[in-house]
Short mmCIF file of N, CA and C and ligand atoms in Angstrom, two decimals:
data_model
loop_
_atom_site.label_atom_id
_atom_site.label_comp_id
_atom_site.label_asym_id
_atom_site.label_seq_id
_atom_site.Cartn_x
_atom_site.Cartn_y
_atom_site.Cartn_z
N UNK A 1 -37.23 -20.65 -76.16
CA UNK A 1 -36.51 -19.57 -75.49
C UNK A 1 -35.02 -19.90 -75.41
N UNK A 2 -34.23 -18.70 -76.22
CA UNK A 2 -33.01 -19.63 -76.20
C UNK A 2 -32.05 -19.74 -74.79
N UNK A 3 -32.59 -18.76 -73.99
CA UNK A 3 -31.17 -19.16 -72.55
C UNK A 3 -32.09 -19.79 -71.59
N UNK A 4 -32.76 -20.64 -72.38
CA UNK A 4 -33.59 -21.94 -71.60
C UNK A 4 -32.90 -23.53 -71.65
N UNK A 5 -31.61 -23.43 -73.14
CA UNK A 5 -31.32 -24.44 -73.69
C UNK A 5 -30.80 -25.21 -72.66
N UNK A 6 -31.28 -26.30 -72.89
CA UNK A 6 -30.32 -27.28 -71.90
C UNK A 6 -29.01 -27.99 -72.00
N UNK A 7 -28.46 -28.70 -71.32
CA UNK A 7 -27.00 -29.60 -71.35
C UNK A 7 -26.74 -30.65 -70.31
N UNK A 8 -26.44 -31.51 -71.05
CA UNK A 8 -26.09 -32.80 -70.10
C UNK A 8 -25.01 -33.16 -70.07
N UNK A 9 -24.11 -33.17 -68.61
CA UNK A 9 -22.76 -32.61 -68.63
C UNK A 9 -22.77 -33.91 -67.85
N UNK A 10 -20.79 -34.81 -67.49
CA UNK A 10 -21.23 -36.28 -67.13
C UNK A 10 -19.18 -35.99 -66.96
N UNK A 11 -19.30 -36.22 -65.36
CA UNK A 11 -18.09 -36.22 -64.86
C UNK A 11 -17.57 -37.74 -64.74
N UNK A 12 -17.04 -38.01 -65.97
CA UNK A 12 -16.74 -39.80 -65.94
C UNK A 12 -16.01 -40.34 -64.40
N UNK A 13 -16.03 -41.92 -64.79
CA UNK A 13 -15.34 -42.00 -63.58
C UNK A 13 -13.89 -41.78 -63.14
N UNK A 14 -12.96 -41.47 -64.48
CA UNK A 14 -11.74 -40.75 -64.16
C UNK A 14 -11.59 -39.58 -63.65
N UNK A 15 -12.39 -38.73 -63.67
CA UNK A 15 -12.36 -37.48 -63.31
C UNK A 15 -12.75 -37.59 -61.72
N UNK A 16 -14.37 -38.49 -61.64
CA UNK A 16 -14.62 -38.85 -60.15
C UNK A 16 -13.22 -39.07 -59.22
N UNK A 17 -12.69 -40.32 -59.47
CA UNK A 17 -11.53 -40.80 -58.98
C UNK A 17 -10.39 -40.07 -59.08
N UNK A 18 -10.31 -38.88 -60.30
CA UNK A 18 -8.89 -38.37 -59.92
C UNK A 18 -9.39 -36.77 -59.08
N UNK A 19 -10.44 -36.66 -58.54
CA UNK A 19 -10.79 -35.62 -57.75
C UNK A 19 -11.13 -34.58 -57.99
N UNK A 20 -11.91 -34.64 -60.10
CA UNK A 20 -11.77 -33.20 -60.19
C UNK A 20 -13.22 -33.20 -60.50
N UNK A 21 -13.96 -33.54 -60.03
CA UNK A 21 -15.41 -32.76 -59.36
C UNK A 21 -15.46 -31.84 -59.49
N UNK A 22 -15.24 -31.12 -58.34
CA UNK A 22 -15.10 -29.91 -58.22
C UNK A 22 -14.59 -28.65 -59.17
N UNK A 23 -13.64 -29.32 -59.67
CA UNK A 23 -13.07 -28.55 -60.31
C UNK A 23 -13.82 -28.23 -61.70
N UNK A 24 -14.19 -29.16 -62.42
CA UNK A 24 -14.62 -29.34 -63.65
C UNK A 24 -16.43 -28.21 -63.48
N UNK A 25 -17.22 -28.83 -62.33
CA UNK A 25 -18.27 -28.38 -61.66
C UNK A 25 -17.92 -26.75 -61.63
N UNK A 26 -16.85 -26.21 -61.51
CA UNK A 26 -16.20 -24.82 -61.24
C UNK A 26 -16.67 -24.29 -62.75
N UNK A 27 -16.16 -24.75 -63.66
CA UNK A 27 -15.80 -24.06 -65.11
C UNK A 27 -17.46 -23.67 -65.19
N UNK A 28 -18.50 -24.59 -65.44
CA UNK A 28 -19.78 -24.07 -65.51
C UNK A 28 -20.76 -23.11 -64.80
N UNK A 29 -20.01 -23.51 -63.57
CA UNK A 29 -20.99 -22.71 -62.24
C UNK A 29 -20.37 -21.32 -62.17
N UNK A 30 -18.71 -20.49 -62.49
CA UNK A 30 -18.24 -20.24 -62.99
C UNK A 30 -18.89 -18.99 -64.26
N UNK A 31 -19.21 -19.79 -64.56
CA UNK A 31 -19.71 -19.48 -66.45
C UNK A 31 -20.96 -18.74 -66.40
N UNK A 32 -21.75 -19.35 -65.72
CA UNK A 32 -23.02 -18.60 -65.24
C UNK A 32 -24.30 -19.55 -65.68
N UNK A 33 -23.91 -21.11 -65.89
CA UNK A 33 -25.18 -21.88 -66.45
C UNK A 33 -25.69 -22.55 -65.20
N UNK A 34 -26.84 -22.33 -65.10
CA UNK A 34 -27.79 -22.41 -64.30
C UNK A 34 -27.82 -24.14 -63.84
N UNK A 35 -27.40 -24.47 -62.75
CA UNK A 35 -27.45 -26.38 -62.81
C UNK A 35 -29.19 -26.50 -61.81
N UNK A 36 -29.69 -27.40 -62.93
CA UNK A 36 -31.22 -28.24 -62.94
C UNK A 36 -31.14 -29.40 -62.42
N UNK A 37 -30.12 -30.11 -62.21
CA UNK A 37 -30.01 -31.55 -61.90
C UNK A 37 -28.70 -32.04 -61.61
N UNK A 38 -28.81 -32.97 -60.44
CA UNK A 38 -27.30 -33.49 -60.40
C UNK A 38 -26.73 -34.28 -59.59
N UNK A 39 -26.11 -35.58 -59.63
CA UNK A 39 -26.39 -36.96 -59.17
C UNK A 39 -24.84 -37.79 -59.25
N UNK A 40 -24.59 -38.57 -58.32
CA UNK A 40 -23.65 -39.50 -58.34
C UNK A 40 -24.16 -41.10 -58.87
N UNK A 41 -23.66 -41.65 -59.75
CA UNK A 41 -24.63 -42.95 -60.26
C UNK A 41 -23.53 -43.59 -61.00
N UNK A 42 -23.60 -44.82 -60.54
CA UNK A 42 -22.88 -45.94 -60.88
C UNK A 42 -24.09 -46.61 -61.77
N UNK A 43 -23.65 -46.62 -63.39
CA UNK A 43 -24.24 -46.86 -64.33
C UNK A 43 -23.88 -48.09 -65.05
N UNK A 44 -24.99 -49.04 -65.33
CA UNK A 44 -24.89 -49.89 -65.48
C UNK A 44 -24.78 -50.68 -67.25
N UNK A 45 -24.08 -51.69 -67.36
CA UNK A 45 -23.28 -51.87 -68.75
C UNK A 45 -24.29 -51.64 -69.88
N UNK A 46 -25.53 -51.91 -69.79
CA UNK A 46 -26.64 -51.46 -70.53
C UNK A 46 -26.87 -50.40 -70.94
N UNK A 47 -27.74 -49.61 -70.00
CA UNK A 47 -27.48 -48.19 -69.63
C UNK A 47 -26.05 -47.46 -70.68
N UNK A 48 -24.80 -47.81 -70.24
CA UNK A 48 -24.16 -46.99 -70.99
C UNK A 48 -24.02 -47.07 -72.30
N UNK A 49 -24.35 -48.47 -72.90
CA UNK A 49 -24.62 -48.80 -74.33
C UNK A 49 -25.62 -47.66 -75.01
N UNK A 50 -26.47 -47.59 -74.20
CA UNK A 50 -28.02 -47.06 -74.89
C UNK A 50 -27.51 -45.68 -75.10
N UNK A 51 -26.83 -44.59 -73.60
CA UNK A 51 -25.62 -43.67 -74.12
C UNK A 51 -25.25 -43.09 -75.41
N UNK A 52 -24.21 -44.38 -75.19
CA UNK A 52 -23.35 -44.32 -76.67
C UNK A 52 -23.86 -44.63 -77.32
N UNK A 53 -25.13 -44.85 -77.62
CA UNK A 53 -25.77 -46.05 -79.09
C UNK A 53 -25.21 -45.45 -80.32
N UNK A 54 -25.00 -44.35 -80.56
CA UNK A 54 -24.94 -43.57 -82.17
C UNK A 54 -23.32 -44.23 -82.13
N UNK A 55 -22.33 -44.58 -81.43
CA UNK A 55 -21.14 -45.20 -81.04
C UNK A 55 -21.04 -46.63 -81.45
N UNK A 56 -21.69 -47.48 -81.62
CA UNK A 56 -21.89 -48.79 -81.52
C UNK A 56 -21.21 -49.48 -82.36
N UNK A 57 -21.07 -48.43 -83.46
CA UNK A 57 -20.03 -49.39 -84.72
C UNK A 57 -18.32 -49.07 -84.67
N UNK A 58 -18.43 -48.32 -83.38
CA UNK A 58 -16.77 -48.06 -83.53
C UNK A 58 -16.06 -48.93 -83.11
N UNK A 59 -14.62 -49.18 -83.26
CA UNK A 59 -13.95 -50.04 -82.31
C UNK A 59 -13.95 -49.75 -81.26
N UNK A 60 -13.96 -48.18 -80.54
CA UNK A 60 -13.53 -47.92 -79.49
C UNK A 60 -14.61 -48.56 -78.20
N UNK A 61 -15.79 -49.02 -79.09
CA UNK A 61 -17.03 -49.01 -78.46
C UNK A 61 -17.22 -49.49 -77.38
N UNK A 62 -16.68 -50.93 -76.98
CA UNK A 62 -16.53 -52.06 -75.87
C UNK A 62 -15.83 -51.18 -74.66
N UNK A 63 -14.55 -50.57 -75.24
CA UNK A 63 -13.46 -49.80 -74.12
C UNK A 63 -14.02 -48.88 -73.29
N UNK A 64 -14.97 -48.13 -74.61
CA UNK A 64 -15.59 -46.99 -74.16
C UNK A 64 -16.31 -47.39 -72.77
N UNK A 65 -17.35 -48.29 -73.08
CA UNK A 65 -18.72 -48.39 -72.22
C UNK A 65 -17.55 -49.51 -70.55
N UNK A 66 -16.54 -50.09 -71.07
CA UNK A 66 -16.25 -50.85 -70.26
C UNK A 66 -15.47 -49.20 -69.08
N UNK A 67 -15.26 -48.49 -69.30
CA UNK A 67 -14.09 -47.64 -68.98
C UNK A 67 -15.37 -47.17 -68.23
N UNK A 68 -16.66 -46.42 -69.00
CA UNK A 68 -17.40 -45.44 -68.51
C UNK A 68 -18.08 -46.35 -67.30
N UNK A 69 -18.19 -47.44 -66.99
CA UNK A 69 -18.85 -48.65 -66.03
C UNK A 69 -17.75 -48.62 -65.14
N UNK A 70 -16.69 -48.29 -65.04
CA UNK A 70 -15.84 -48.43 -64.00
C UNK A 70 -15.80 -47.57 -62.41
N UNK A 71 -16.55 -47.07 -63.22
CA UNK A 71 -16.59 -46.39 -61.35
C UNK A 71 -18.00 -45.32 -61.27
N UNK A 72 -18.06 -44.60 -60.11
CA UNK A 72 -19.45 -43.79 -60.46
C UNK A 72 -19.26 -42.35 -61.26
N UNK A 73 -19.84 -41.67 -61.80
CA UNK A 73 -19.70 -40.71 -62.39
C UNK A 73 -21.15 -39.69 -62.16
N UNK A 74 -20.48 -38.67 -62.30
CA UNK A 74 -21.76 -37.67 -61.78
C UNK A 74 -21.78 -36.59 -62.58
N UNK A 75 -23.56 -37.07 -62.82
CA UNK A 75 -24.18 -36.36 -63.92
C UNK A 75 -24.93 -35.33 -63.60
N UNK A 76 -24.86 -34.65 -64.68
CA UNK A 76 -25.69 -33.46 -64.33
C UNK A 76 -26.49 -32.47 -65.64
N UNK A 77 -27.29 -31.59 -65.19
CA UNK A 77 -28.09 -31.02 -66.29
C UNK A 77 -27.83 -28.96 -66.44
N UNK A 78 -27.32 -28.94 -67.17
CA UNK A 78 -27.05 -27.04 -66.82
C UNK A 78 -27.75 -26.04 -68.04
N UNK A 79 -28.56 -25.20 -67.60
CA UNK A 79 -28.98 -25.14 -68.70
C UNK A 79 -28.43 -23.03 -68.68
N UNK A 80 -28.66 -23.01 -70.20
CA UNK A 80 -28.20 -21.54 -70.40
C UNK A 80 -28.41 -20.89 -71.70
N UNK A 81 -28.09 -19.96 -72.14
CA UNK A 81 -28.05 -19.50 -74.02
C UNK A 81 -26.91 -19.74 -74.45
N UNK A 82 -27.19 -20.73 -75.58
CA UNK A 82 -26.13 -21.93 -76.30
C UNK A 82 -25.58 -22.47 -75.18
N UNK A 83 -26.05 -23.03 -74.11
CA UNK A 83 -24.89 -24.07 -73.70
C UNK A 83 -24.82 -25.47 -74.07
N UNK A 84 -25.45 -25.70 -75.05
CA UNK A 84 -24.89 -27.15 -75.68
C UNK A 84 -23.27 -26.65 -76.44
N UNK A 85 -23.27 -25.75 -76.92
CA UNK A 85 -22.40 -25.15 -78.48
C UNK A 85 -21.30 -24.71 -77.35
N UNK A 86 -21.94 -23.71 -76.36
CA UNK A 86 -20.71 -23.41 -75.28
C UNK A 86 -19.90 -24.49 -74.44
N UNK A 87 -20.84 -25.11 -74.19
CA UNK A 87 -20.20 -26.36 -73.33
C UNK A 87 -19.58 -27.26 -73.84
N UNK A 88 -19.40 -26.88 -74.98
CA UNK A 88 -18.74 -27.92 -76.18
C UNK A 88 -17.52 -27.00 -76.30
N UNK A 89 -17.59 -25.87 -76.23
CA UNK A 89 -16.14 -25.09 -76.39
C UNK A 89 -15.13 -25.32 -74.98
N UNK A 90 -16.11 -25.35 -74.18
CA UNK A 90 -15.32 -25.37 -72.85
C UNK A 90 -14.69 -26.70 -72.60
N UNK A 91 -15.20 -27.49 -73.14
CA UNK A 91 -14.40 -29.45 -73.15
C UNK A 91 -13.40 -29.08 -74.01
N UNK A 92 -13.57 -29.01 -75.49
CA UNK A 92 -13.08 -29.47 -76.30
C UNK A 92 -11.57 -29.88 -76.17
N UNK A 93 -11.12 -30.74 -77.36
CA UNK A 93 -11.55 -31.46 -78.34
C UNK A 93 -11.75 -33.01 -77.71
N UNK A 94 -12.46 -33.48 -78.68
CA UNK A 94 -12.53 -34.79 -78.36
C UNK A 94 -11.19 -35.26 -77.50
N UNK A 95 -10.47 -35.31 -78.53
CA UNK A 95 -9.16 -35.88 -77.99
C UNK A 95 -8.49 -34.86 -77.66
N UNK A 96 -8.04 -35.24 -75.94
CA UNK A 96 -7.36 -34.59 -75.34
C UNK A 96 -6.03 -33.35 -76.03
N UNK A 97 -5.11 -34.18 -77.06
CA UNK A 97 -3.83 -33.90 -77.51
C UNK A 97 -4.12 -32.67 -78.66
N UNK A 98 -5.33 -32.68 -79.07
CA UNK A 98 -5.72 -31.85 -79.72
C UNK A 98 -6.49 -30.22 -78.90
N UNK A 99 -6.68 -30.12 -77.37
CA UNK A 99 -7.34 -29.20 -76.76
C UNK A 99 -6.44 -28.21 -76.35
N UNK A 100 -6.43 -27.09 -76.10
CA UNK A 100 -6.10 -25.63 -76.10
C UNK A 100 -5.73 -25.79 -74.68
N UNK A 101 -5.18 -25.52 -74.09
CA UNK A 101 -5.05 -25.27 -72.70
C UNK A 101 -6.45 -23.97 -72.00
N UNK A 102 -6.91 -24.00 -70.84
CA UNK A 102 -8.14 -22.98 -70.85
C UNK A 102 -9.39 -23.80 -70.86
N UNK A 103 -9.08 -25.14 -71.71
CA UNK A 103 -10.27 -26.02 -71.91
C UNK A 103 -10.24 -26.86 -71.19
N UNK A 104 -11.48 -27.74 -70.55
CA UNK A 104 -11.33 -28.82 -69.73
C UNK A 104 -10.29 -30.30 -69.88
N UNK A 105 -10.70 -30.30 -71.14
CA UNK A 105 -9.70 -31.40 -71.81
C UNK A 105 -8.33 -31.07 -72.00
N UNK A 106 -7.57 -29.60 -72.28
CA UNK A 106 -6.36 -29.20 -72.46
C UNK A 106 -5.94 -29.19 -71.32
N UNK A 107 -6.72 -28.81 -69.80
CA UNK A 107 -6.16 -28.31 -68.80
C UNK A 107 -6.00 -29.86 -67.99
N UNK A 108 -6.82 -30.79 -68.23
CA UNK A 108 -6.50 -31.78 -66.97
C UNK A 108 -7.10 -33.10 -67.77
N UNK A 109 -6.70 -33.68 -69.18
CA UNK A 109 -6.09 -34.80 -69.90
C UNK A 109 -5.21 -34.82 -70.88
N UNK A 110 -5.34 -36.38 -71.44
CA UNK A 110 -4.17 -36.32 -72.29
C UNK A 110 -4.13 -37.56 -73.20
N UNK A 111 -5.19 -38.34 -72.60
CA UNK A 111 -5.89 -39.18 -73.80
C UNK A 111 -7.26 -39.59 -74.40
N UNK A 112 -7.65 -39.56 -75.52
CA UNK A 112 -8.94 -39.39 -75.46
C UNK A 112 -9.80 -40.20 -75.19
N UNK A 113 -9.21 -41.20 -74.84
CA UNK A 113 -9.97 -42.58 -73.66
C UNK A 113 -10.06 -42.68 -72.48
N UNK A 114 -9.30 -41.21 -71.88
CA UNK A 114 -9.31 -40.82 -70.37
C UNK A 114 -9.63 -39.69 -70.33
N UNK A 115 -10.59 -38.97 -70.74
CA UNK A 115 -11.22 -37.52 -70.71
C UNK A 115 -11.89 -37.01 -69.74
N UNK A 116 -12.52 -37.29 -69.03
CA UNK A 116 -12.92 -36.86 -67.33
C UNK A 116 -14.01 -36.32 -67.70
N UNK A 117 -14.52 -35.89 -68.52
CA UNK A 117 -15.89 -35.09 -68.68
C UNK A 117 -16.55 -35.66 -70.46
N UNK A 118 -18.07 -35.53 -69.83
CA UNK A 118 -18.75 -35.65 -71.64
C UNK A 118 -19.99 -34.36 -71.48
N UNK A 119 -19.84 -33.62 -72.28
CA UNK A 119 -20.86 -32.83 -72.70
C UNK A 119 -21.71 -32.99 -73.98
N UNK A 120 -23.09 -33.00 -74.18
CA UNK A 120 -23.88 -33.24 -75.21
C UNK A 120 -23.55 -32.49 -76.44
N UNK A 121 -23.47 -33.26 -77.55
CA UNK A 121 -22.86 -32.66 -78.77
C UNK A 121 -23.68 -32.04 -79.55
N UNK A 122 -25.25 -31.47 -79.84
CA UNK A 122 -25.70 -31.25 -80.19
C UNK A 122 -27.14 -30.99 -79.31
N UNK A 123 -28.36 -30.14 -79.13
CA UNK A 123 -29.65 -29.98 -79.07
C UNK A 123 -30.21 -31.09 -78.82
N UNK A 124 -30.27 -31.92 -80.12
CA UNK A 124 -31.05 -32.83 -80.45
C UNK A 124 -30.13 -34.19 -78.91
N UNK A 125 -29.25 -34.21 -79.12
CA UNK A 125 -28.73 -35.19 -78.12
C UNK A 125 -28.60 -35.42 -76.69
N UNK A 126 -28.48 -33.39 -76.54
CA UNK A 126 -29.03 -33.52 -75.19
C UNK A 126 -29.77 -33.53 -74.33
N UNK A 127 -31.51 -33.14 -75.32
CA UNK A 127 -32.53 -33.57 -75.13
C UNK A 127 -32.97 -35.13 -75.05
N UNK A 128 -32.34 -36.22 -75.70
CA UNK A 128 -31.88 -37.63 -75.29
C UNK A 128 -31.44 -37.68 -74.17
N UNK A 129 -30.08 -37.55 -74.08
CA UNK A 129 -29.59 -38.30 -72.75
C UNK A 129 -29.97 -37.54 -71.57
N UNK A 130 -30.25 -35.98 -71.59
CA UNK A 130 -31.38 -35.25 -70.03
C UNK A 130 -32.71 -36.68 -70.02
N UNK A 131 -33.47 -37.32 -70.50
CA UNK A 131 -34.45 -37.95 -70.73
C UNK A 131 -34.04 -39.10 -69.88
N UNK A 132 -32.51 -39.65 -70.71
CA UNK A 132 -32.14 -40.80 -70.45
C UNK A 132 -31.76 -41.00 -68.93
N UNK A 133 -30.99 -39.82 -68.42
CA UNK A 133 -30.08 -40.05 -67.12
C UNK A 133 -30.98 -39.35 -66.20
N UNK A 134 -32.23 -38.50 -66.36
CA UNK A 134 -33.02 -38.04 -65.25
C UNK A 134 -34.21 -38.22 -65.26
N UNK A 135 -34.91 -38.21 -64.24
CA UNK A 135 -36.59 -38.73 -64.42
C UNK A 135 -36.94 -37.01 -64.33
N UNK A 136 -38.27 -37.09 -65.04
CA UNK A 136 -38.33 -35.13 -64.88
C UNK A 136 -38.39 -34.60 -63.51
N UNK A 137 -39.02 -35.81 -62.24
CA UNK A 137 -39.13 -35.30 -61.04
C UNK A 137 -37.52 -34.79 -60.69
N UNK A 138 -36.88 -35.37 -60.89
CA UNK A 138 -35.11 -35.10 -60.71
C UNK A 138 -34.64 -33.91 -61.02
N UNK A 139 -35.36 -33.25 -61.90
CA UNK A 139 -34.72 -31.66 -62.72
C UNK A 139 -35.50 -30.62 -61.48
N UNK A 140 -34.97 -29.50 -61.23
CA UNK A 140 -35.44 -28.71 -60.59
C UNK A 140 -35.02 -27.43 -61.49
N UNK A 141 -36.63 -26.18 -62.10
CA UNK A 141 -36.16 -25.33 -62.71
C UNK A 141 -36.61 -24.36 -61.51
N UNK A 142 -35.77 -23.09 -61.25
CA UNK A 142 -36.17 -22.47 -60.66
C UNK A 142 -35.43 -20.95 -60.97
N UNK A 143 -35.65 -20.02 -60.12
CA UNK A 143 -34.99 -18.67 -60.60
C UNK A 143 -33.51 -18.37 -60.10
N UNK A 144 -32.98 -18.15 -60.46
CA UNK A 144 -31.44 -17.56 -60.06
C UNK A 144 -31.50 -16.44 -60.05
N UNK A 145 -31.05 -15.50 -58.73
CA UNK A 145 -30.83 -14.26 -58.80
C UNK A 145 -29.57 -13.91 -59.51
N UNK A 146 -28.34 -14.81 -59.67
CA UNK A 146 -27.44 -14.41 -60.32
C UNK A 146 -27.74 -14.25 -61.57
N UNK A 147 -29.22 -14.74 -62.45
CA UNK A 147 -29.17 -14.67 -63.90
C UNK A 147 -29.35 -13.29 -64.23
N UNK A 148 -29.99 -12.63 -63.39
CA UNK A 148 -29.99 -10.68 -63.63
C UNK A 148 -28.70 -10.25 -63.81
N UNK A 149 -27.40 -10.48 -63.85
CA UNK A 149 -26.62 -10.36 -64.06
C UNK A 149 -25.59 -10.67 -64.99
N UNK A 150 -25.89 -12.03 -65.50
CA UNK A 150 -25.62 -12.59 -66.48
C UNK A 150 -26.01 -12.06 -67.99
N UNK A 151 -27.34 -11.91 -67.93
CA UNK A 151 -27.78 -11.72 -69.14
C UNK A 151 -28.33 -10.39 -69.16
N UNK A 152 -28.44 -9.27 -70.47
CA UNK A 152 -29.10 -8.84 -70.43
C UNK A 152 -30.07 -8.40 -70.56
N UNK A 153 -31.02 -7.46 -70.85
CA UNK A 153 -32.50 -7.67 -70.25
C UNK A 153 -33.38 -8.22 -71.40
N UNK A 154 -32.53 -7.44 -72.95
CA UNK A 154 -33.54 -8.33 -73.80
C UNK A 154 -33.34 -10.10 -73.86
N UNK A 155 -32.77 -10.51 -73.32
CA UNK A 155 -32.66 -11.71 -73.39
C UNK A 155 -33.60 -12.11 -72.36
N UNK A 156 -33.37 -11.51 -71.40
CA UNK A 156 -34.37 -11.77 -69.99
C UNK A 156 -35.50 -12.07 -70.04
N UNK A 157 -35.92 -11.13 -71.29
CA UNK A 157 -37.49 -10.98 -71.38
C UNK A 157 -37.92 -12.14 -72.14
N UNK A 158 -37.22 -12.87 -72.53
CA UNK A 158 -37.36 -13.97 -73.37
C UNK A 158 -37.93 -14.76 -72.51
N UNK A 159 -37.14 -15.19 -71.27
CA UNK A 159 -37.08 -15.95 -69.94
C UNK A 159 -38.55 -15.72 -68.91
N UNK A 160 -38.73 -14.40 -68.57
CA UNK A 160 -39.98 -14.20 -68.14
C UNK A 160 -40.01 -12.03 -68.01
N UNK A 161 -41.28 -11.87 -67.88
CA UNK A 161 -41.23 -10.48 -68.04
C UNK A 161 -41.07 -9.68 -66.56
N UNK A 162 -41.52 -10.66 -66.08
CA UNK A 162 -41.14 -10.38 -64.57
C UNK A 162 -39.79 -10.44 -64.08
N UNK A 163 -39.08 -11.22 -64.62
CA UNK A 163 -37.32 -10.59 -64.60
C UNK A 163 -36.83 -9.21 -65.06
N UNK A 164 -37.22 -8.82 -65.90
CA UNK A 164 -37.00 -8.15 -67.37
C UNK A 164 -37.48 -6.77 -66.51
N UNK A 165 -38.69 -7.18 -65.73
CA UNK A 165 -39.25 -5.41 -65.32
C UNK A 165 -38.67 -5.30 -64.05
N UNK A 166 -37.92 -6.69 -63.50
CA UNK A 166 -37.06 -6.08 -62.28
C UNK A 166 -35.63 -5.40 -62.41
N UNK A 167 -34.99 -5.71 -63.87
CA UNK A 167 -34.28 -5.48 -64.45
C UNK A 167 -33.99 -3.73 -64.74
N UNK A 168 -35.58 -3.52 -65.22
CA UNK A 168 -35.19 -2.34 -66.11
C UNK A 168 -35.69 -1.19 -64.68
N UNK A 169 -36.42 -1.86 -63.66
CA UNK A 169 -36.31 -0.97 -62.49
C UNK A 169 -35.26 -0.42 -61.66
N UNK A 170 -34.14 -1.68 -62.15
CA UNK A 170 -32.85 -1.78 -61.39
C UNK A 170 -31.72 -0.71 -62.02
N UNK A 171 -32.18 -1.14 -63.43
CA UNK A 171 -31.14 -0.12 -64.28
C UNK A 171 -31.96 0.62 -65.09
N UNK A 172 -32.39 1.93 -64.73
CA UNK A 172 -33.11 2.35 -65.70
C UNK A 172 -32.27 2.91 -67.09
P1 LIG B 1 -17.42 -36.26 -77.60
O1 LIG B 1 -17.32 -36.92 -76.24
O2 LIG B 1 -16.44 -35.14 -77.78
O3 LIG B 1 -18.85 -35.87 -77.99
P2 LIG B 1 -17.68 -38.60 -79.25
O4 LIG B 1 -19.15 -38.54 -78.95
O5 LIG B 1 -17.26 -38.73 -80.68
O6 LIG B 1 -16.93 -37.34 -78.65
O7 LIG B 1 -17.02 -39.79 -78.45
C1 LIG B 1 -17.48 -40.13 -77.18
C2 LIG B 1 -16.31 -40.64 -76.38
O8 LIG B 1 -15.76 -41.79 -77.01
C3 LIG B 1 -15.15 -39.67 -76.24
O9 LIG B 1 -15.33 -38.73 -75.21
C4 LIG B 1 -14.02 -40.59 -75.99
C5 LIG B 1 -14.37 -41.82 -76.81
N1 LIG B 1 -13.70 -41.78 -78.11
C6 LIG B 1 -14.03 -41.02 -79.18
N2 LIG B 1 -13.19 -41.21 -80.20
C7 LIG B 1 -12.31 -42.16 -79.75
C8 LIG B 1 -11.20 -42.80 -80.34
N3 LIG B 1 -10.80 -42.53 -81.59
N4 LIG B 1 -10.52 -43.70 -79.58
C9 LIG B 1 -10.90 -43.98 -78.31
N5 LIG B 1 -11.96 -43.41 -77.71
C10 LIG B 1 -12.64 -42.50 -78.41
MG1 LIG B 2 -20.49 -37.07 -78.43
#
């Protein structure tokens, strides 16, 4: 079902420490993706290796995991239609100097070793690290009344039919 897709979104610890929680937490909640999970966790040097593993041969690799170990960072799970692909538009780019203003990375960095946020780059990855950073008891799926609004109904019906017929009662 596609506005079932999930995302594993990860407020590093620069962002923790420079206060933008909230803010960053805004752009998605905002957006209309549904948050399943979500946690403050001081992660440990292991742990962030396993992370980054597809990373392991870069130089940046050591900096990376030493930087992301520096303080706590808070993770979380949002799920929506395309929000891996969306939530990738809303960071972008990797590197800060390269991002649009509007984007998380254009609006509040400026190097790409100090980025304040990581969103899953693909399906396949963020079905990994949701695995990695939450136990399933940790995810909570449940209904949003704001999603009747968000989407419309043929999509709904994808989701459940019992949305879909409160939908088409609402708007005939
Ligand atoms: P993304 O986080 O956009 O998926 P990635 O997975 O290639 O990008 O890299 C993960 C993180 O590693 C990225 O957010 C910051 C760091 N990084 C990537 N390229 C880097 C580089 N050339 N120098 C320093 N850090 C880098
Ligand atoms: Mg990546």
């Amino acid at each position: 079902m596609a506005n079932s897709e999930h995302t594993f979104v990860a407020i590093k610890p620069d962002g923790v420490q420079r206060n933008l929680v909230g803010e960053t937490i805004k752009h998605f909640e905002q957006k209309g993706f549904c948050l399943i999970a979500m946690k403050l966790i001081q992660a440990s040097e292991d742990f962030l290796k396993e992370h980054y593993i597809d990373l392991k041969d870069h130089p940046f690799f050591a900096s990376l995991v030493k930087y992301m170990q520096s303080g706590p960072v808070v993770a979380m799970v949002r799920k929506g239609l395309n929000v891996v692909k969306t939530g990738q538009v809303m960071l972008r780019e990797t590197n800060s100097a390269d991002s649009k203003p509007g984007t998380i990375h254009g609006d509040f960095c400026i190097q790409v070793g100090r980025n304040i946020i990581h969103g899953s780059d693909s399906v396949e990855s963020a079905e990994k690290e949701i695995d990695l950073w939450f136990q399933p008891e940790e995810r909570v799926d449940y209904k949003s009344c704001a999603q009747n609004w968000i989407y419309e109904c043929q999509v709904m019906r994808e989701q459940t039919s019992v949305l879909c017929l409160f939908h088409s009662l609402s708007y005939p």
